[in-house]
Coordinates of C-alpha atoms in Angstrom, one line a residue:
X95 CA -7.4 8.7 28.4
X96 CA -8.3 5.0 27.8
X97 CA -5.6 2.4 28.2
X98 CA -5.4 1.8 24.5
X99 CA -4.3 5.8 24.2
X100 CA -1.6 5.0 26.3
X101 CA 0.2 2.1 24.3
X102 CA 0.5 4.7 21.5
X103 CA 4.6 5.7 21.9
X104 CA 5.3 8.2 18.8
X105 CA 6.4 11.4 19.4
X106 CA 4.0 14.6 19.0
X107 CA 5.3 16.6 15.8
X108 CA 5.7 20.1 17.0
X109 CA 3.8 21.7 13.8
X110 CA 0.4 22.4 13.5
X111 CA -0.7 19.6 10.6
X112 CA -0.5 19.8 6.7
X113 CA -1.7 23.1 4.6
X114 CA -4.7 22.4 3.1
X115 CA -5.7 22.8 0.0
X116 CA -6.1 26.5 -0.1
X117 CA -2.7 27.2 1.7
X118 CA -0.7 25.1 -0.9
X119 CA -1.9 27.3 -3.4
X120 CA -1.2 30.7 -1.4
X121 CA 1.9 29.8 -1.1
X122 CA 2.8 29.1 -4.5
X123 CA 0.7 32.6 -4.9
X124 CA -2.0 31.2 -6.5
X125 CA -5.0 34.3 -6.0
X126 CA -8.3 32.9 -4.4
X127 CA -10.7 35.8 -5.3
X128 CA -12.9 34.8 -7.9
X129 CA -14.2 37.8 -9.9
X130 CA -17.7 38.5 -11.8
X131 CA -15.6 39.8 -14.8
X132 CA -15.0 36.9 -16.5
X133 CA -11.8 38.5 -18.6
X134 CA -10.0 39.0 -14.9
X135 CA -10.6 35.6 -14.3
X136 CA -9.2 34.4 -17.9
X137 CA -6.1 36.6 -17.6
X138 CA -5.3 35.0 -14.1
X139 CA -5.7 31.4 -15.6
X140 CA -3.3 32.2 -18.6
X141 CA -0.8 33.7 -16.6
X142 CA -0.9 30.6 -14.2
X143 CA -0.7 28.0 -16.9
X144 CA 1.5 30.0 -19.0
X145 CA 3.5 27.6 -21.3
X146 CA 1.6 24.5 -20.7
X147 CA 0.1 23.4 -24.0
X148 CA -2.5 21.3 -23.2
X149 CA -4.8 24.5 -21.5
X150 CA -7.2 25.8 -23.5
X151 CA -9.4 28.4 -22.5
X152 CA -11.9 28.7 -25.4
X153 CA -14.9 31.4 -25.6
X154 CA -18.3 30.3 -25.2
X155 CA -22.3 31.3 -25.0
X156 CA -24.7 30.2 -22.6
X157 CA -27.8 31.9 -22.8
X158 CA -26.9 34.9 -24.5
X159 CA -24.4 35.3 -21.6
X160 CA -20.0 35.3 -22.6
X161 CA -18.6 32.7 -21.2
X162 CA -14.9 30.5 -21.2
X163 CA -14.8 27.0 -21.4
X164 CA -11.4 25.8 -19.5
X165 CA -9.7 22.6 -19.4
X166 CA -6.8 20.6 -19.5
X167 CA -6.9 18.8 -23.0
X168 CA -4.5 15.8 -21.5
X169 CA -6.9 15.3 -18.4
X170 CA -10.2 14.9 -20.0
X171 CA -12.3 12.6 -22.1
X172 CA -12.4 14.1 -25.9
X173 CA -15.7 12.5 -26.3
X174 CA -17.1 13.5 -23.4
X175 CA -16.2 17.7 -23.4
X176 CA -17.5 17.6 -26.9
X177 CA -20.8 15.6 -26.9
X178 CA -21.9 16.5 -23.3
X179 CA -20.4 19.7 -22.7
X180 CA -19.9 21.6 -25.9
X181 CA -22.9 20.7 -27.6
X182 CA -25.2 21.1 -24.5
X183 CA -24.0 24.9 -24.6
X184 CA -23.7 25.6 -28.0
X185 CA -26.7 24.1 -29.5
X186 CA -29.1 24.5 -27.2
X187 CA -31.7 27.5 -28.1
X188 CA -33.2 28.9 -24.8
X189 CA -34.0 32.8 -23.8
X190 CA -34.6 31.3 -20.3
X191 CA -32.2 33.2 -17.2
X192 CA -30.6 31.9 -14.6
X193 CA -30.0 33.4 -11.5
X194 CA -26.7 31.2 -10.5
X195 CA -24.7 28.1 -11.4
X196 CA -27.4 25.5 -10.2
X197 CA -29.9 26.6 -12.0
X198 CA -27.6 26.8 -15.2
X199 CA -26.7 23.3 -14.9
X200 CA -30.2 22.5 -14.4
X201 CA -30.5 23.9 -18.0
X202 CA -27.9 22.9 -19.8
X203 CA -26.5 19.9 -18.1
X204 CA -28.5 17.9 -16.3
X205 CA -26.9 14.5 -16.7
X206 CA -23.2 15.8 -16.0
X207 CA -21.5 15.5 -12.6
X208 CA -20.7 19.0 -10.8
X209 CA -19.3 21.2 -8.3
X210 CA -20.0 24.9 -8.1
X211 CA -16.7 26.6 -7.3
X212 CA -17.1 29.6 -5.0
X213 CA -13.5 30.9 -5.3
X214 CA -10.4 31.1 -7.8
X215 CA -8.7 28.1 -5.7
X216 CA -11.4 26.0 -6.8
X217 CA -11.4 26.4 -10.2
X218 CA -7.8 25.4 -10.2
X219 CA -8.3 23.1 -8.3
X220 CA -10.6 21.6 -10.8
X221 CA -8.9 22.2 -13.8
X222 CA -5.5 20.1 -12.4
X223 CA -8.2 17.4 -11.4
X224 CA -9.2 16.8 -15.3
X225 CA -12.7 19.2 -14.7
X226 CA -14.2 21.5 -17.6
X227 CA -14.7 24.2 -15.8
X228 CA -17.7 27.1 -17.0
X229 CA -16.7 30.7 -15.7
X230 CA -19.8 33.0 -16.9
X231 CA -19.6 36.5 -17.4
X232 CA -21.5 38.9 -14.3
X233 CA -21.0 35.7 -12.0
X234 CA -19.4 34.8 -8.7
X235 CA -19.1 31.2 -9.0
X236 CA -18.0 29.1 -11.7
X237 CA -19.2 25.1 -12.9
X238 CA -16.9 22.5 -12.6
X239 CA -18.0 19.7 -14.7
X240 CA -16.8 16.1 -14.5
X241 CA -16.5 14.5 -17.7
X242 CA -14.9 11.1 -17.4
X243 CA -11.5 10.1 -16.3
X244 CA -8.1 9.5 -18.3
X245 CA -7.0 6.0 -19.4
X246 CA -5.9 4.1 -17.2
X247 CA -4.6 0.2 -16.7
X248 CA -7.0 -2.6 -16.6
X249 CA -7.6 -4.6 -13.8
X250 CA -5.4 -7.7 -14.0
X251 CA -4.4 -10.1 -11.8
X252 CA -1.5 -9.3 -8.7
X253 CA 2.7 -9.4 -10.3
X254 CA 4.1 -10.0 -6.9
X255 CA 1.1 -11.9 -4.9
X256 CA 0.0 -14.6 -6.9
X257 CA -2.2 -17.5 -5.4
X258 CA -3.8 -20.6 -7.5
X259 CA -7.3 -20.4 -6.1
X260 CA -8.8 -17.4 -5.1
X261 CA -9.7 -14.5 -7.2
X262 CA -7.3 -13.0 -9.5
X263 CA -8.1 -9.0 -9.8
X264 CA -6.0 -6.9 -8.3
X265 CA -5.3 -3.3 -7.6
X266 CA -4.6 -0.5 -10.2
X267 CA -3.2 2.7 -10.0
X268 CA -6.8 4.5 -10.1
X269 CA -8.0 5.4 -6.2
X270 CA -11.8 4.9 -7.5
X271 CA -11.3 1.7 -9.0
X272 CA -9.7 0.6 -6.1
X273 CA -12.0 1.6 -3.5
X274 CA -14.6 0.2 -6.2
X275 CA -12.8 -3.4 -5.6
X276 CA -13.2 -3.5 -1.9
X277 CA -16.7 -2.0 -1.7
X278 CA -17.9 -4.8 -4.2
X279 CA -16.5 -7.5 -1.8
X280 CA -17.8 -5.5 1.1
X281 CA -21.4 -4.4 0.7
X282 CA -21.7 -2.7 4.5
X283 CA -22.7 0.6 4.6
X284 CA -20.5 0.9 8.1
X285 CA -17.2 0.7 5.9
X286 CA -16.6 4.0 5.5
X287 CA -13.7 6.0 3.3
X288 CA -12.3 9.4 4.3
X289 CA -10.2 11.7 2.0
X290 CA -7.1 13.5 2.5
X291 CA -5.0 15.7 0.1
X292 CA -1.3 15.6 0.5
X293 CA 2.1 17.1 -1.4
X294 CA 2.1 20.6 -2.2
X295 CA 3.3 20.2 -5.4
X296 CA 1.1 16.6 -6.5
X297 CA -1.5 17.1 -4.3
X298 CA -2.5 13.7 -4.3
X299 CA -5.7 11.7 -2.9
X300 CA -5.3 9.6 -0.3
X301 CA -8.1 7.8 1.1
X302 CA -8.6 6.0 4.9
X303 CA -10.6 2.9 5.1
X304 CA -12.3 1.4 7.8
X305 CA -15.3 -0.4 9.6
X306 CA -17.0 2.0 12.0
X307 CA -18.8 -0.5 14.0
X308 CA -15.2 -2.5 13.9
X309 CA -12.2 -0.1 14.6
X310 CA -11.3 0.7 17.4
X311 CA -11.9 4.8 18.2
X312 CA -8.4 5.7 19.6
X313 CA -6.5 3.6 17.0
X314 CA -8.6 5.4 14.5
X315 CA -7.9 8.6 15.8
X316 CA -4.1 7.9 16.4
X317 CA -4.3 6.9 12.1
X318 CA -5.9 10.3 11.4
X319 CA -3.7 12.2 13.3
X320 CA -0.3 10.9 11.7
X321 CA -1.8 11.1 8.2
X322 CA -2.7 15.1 9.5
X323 CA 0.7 15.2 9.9
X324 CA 2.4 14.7 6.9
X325 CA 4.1 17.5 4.7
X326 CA 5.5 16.7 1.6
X327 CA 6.8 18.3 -1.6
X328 CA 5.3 15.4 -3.3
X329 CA 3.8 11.8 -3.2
X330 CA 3.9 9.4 -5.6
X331 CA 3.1 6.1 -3.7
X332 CA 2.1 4.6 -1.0
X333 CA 6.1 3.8 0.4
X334 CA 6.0 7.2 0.6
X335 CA 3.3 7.3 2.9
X336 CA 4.6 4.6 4.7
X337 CA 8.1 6.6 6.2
X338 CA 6.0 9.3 7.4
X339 CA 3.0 6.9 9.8
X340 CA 5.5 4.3 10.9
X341 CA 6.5 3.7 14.6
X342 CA 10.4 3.8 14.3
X343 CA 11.8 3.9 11.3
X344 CA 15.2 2.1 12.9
X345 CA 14.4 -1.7 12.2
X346 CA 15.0 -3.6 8.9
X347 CA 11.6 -5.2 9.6
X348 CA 8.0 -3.6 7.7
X349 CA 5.8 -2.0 10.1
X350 CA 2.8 -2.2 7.7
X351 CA 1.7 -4.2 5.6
X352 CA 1.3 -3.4 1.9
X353 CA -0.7 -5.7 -1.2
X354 CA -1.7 -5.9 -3.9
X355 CA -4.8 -8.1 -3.6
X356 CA -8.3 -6.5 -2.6
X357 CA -9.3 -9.6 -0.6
X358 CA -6.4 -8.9 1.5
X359 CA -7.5 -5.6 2.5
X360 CA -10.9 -7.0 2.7
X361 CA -9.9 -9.5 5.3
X362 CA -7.7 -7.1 7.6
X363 CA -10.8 -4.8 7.6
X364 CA -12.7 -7.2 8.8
X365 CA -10.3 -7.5 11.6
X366 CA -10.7 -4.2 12.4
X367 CA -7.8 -2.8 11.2
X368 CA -7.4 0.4 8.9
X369 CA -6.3 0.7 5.0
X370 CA -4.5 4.0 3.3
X371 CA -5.3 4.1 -0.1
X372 CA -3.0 6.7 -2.7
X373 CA -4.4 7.4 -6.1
X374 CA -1.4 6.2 -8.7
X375 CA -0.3 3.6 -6.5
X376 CA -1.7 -0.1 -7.1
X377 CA -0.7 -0.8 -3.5
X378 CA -2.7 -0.4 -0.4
X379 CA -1.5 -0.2 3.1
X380 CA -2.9 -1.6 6.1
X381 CA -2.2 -0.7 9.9
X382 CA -1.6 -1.7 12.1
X383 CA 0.9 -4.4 11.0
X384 CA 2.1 -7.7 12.6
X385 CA 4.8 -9.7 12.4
X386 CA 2.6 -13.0 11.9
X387 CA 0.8 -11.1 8.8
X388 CA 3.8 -11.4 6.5
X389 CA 3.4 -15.4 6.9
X390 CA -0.3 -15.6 6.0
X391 CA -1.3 -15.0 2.2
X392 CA -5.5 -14.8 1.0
X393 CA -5.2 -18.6 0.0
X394 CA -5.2 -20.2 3.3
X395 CA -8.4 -19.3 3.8
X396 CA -9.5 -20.5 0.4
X397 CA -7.5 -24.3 0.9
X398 CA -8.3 -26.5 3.1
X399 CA -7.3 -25.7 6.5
X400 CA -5.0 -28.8 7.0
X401 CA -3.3 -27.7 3.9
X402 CA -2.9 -24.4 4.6
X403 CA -1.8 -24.8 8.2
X404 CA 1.2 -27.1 6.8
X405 CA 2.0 -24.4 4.0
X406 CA 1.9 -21.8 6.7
X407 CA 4.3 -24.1 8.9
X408 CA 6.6 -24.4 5.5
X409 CA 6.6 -20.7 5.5
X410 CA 8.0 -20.3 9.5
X411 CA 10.6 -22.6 8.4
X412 CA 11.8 -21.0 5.2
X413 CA 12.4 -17.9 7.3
X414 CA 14.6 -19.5 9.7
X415 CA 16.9 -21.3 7.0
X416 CA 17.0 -18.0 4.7
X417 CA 18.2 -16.4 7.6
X418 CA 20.2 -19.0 9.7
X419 CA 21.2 -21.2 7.1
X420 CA 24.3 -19.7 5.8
X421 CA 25.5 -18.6 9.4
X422 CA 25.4 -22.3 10.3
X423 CA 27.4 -23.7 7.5
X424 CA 30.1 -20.9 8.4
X425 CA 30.3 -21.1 12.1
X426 CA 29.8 -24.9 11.8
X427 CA 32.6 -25.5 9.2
X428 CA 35.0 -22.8 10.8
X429 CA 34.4 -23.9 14.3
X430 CA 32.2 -26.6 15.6
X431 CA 33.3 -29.5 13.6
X432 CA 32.7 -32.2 15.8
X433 CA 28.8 -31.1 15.1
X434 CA 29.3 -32.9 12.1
X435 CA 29.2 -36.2 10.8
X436 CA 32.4 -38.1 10.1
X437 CA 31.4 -39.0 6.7
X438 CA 29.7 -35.4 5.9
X439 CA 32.9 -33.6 7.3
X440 CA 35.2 -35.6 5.6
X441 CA 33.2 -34.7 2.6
X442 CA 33.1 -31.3 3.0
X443 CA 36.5 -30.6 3.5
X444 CA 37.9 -32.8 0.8
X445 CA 36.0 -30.4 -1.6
X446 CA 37.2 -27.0 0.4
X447 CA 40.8 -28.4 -0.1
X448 CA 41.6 -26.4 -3.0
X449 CA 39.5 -23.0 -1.8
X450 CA 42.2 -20.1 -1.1
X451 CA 39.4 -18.4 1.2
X452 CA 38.3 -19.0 4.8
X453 CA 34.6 -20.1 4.7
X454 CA 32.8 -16.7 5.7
X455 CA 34.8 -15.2 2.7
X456 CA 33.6 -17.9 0.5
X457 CA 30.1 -17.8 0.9
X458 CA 29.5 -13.8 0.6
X459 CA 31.4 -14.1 -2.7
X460 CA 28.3 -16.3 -3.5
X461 CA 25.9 -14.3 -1.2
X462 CA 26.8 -10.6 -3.1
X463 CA 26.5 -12.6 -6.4
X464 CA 23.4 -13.9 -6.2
X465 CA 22.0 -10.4 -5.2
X466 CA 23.4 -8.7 -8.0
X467 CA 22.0 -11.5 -10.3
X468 CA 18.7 -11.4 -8.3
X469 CA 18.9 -7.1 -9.2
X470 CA 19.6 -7.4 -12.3
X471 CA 17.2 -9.9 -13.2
X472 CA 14.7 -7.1 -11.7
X473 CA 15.9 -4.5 -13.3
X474 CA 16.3 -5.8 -16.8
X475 CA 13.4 -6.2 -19.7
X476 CA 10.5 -8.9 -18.5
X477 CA 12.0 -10.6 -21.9
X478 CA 15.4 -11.7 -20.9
X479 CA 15.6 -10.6 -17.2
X480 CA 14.8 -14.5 -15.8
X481 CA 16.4 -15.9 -18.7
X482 CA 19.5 -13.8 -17.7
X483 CA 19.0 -14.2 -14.2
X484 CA 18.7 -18.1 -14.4
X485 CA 21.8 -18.5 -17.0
X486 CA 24.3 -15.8 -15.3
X487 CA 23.6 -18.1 -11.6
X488 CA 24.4 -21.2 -13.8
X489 CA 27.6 -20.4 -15.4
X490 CA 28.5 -18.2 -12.4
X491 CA 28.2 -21.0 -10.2
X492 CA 29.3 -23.8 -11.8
X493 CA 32.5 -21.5 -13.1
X494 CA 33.4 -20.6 -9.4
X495 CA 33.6 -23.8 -8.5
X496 CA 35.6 -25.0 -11.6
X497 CA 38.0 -22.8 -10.6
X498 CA 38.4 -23.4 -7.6
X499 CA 37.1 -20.3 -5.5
X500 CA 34.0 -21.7 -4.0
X501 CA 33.2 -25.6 -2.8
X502 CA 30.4 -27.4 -4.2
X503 CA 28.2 -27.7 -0.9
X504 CA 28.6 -23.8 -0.8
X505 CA 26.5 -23.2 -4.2
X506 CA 23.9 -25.6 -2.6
X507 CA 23.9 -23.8 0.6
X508 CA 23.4 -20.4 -1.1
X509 CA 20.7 -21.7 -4.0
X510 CA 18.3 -23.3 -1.5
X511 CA 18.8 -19.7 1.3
X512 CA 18.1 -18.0 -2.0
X513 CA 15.0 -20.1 -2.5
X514 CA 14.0 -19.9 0.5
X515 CA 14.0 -16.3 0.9
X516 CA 11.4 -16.2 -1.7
X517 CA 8.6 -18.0 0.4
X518 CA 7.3 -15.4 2.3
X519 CA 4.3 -14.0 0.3
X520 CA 5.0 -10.5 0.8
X521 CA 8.2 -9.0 -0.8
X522 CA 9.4 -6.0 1.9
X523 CA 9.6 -9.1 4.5
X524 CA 12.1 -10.9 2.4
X525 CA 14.1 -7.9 2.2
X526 CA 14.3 -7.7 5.7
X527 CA 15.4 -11.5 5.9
X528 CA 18.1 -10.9 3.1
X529 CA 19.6 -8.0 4.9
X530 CA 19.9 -9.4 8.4
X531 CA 21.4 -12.5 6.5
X532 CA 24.9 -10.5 5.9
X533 CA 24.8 -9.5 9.8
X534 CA 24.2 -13.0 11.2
X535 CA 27.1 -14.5 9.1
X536 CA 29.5 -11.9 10.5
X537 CA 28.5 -13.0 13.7
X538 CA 29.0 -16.1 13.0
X539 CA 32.1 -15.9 11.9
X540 CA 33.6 -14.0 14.6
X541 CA 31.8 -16.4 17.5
X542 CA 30.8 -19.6 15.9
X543 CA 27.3 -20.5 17.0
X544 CA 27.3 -18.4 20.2
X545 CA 27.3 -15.7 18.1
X546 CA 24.8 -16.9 15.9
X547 CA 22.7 -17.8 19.2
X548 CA 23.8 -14.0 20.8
X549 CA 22.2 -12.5 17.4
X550 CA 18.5 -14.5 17.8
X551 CA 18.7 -13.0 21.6
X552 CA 19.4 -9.6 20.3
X553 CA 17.0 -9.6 17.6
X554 CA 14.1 -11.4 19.3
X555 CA 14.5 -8.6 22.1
X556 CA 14.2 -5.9 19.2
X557 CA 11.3 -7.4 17.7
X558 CA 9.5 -7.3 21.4
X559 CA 10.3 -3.5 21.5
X560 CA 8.5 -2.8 18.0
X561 CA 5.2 -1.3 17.8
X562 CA 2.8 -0.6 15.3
X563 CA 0.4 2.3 16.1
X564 CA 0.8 0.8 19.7
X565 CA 0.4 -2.6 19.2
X566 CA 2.8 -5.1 20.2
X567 CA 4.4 -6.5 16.6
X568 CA 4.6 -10.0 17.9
X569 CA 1.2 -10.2 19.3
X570 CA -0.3 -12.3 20.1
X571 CA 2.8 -14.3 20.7
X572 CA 4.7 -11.8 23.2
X573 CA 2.8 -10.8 25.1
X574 CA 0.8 -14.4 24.9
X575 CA -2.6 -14.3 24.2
X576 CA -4.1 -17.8 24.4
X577 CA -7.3 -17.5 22.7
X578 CA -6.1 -15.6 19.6
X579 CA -3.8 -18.7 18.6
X580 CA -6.1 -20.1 16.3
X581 CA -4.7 -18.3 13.2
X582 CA -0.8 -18.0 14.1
X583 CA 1.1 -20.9 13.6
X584 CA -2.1 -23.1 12.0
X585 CA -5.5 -22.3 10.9
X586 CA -8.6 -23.8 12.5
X587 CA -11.7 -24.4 10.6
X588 CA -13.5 -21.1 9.4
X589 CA -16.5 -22.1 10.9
X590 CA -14.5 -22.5 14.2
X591 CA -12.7 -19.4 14.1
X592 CA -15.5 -17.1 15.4
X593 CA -13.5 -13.9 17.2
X594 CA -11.7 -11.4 16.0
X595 CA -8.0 -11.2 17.5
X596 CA -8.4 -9.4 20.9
X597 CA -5.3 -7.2 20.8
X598 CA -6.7 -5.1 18.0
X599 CA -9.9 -4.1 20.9
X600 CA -12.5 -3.8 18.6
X601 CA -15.6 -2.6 19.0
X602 CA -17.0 -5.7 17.5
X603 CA -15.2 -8.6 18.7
X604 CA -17.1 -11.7 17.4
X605 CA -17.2 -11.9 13.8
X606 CA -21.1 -13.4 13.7
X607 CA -22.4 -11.0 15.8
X608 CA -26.1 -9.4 14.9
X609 CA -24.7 -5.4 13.8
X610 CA -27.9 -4.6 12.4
X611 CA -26.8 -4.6 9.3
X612 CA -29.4 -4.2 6.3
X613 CA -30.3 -7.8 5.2
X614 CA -30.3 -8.6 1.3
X615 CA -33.7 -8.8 -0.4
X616 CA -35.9 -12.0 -0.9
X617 CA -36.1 -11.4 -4.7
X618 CA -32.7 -11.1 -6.4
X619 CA -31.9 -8.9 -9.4
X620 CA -32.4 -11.4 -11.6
X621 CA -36.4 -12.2 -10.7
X622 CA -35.3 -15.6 -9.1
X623 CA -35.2 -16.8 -5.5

């Protein structure tokens, strides 16, 4: 057992692992013995997919030999079934045999994708995938034909990670587009994509990413084994994916990291970290997950480093005053006042002379509103929901203070935490921020600042306990790792920055090493050097 084995601190599950895909369907007593009597084998699929409306099951000849065309009329391309498919089976005029499924798509549909299913599992298994599926009469096996995918949403740029330089495509809910977006960034035949089926009742795809000549074995291992793990009813997104892998689930604070943006996932690759992919989810997770990775975003490494080192900084700060800022002006204004200015004190209280309410009762009046303005401008239609959002915090606020229930430096206290809550590039974080927002200002107002200082103590201490698959979350700050400072706090020059972080032990650890890697050709595509 290597020393990276041992950091690992999550429980064994006592199960064996997840069904696969054969046990999901015995036990929803789905029969796997495919027949050669091609009328046993309709009968079973019509009693299965009794009541659906979209299966068809429609007679066919191939060869002079019966045969059922089955589908699901919802799951495949129109087009595609009737040109490609149909046609090919129908039209053509041929007395040649065939001896088995090969040899008949040979004949009759060369061009077409296909999988030869050897039992009754995997021609359900095809049919819920959007397959035609060709059962032939005095056969063992049946043709599963792919014929094009549903509709799905373009690729557009990122709703919740946007950047102003850098690309603008981002993730869809379509698992091959996806893995289509990284592998055009990433043109190494090392990065390598394993799939996994999970939900008995969705059975949906969920594929692992990584660099083999990158990743480290045991954390690989430690990924598959967790994602082996998992037994669910249903999954419909990655979040779901993410309660079941995670260290603790205990801690207001993301233990992976989730985008939108391919380049992202690119980039943490290239660290030598790992990325779970779920079809019908347009985001991606990545583990293991830092605490510094929810204050970097794509762009800095697209800016100029000086620039994005200061906008990095900005970010660091904006997490301290969305959390601390409110707790201050309450233990500040209810305790310390000699901390303040004569003039600013004098200024303050003059306008919390008509407020009935103590100060930590004042500003979660404010603090609850602008969440439920901040919800409901979520929630509601894209068309009025910041138009809303923006007028309610207006009239809200400016109402409040008009009559009297809130101060004016209490609205500008709670705008610019609001504000600042928004900075961090990735939303879970600023969740996390907002909820341990409400707990600070309790403490605050029971203790003053000691009990805004005994809540940093506590929570730096939790933060130091967190892992994620094993690593320490504030690496490589606690425990410090001198030479992997170069991307923390500030960015050094690309060209400067020439090892990978050192607490992920990779198997690679300097980014321009030789990895024998095929080398491009001399002559492009295009005929030109």
């Amino acid at each position: 057992m290597s020393f990276f084995s041992s950091l690992f601190t999550r429980k064994k599950n006592k199960n064996k692992g997840k069904p696969t895909t054969e046990e999901l369907f015995e036990q929803q007593d789905v029969p796997k013995q495919y027949y050669s009597q091609v009328e046993k084998n309709r009968k079973l699929l019509e009693e299965l997919f009794e009541g659906t409306f979209d299966f068809k099951c429609e007679p066919i000849k191939i060869g002079g030999h019966k045969a059922y065309l089955t589908y699901l009329s919802t799951m495949t391309d129109k087009n595609e079934l009737s040109n490609r498919v149909i046609q090919a089976a129908t039209n053509r005029q041929t007395d040649k045999a065939f001896s088995n499924m090969n040899e008949m798509r040979e004949l009759y549909f060369p061009s077409v994708d296909f999988k030869v299913a050897e039992n009754f599992h995997r021609v359900v298994w095809g049919v819920l995938n959007g397959e035609a599926i060709i059962m032939v009469d005095g056969y063992s096996e049946a043709l599963s034909l792919g014929i094009g995918m549903p509709e799905q949403r373009a690729i557009s740029e990122p709703s919740t990670q946007t950047i102003i330089r850098g690309p603008k495509d981002g993730f869809v809910e379509g698992l091959q587009v996806n893995l289509l977006l990284v592998r055009k960034r990433l043109k190494n035949p090392r990065l390598k994509f394993e799939i996994y089926q999970m939900g008995r009742d969705s059975k949906t795809n969920v594929a692992l990413g990584y660099i083999n000549d990158i990743a480290n074995e045991d954390l690989l291992r430690e990924v598959r084994e967790r994602l082996n793990k998992i037994d669910v009813g249903a999954l419909l997104d990655s979040g779901n994916v993410e309660e079941f892998i995670v260290d603790k689930t205990l801690t207001p604070f993301p233990l992976v990291y989730n985008t939108e943006r391919p380049d992202s996932i690119c980039g943490h690759l290239l660290e030598g970290k790992m990325a779970i992919f779920v079809d019908g989810s347009p985001f991606v997770l990545t583990v293991p997950t830092l605490f510094i990775d929810f204050f970097q975003a794509s762009e800095d490494y697209y800016q100029p480093f000086i620039m994005s080192s200061f906008v990095r900084l900005v970010r660091y700060s904006s997490f301290m005053v969305a959390l601390l800022f409110p707790s201050l002006y309450v233990a500040i204004s209810t305790y310390h006042h000699e901390l303040m200015p004569t003039q600013l004190l004098i200024s303050v209280q003059a306008q919390r002379e008509g407020v009935p309410f103590p100060a930590v009762i004042e500003i979660m009046i404010m603090e609850l509103s602008f969440e439920v303005l901040r919800e409901a401008g979520v929630r509601m239609p894209r068309v009025v929901g910041q138009t809303v959002s923006i007028v309610g915090a207006l009239v809200i606020g400016q109402a409040a203070v008009e009559a009297g229930l809130v101060s004016n430096v209490l609205v500008i206290v709670v705008a610019f935490t609001a504000i600042a809550s928004f900075v961090s590039p990735i939303y879970s974080f600023s969740i996390a921020t907002r909820l341990l927002r409400f707990v600070v200002i309790f403490s605050a107002a029971f203790m003053g600042l000691y009990g805004v200082l005994l809540f940093l103590i506590v929570m730096v201490i939790h933060l130091v306990s967190l892992r994620s698959f094993g690593i320490p979350y504030l690496a490589p700050v606690a425990p410090f790792q001198p030479r992997n400072q170069d991307d923390v706090f500030v960015r050094v020059p690309i060209w400067l920055n020439k090892k990978r972080p050192s607490y992920l032990y990779q198997k690679s650890p300097v980014r321009s090493e030789e990895n024998n890697h095929p080398s491009p050709p001399d002559q492009p595509l295009g005929g030109q050097k």
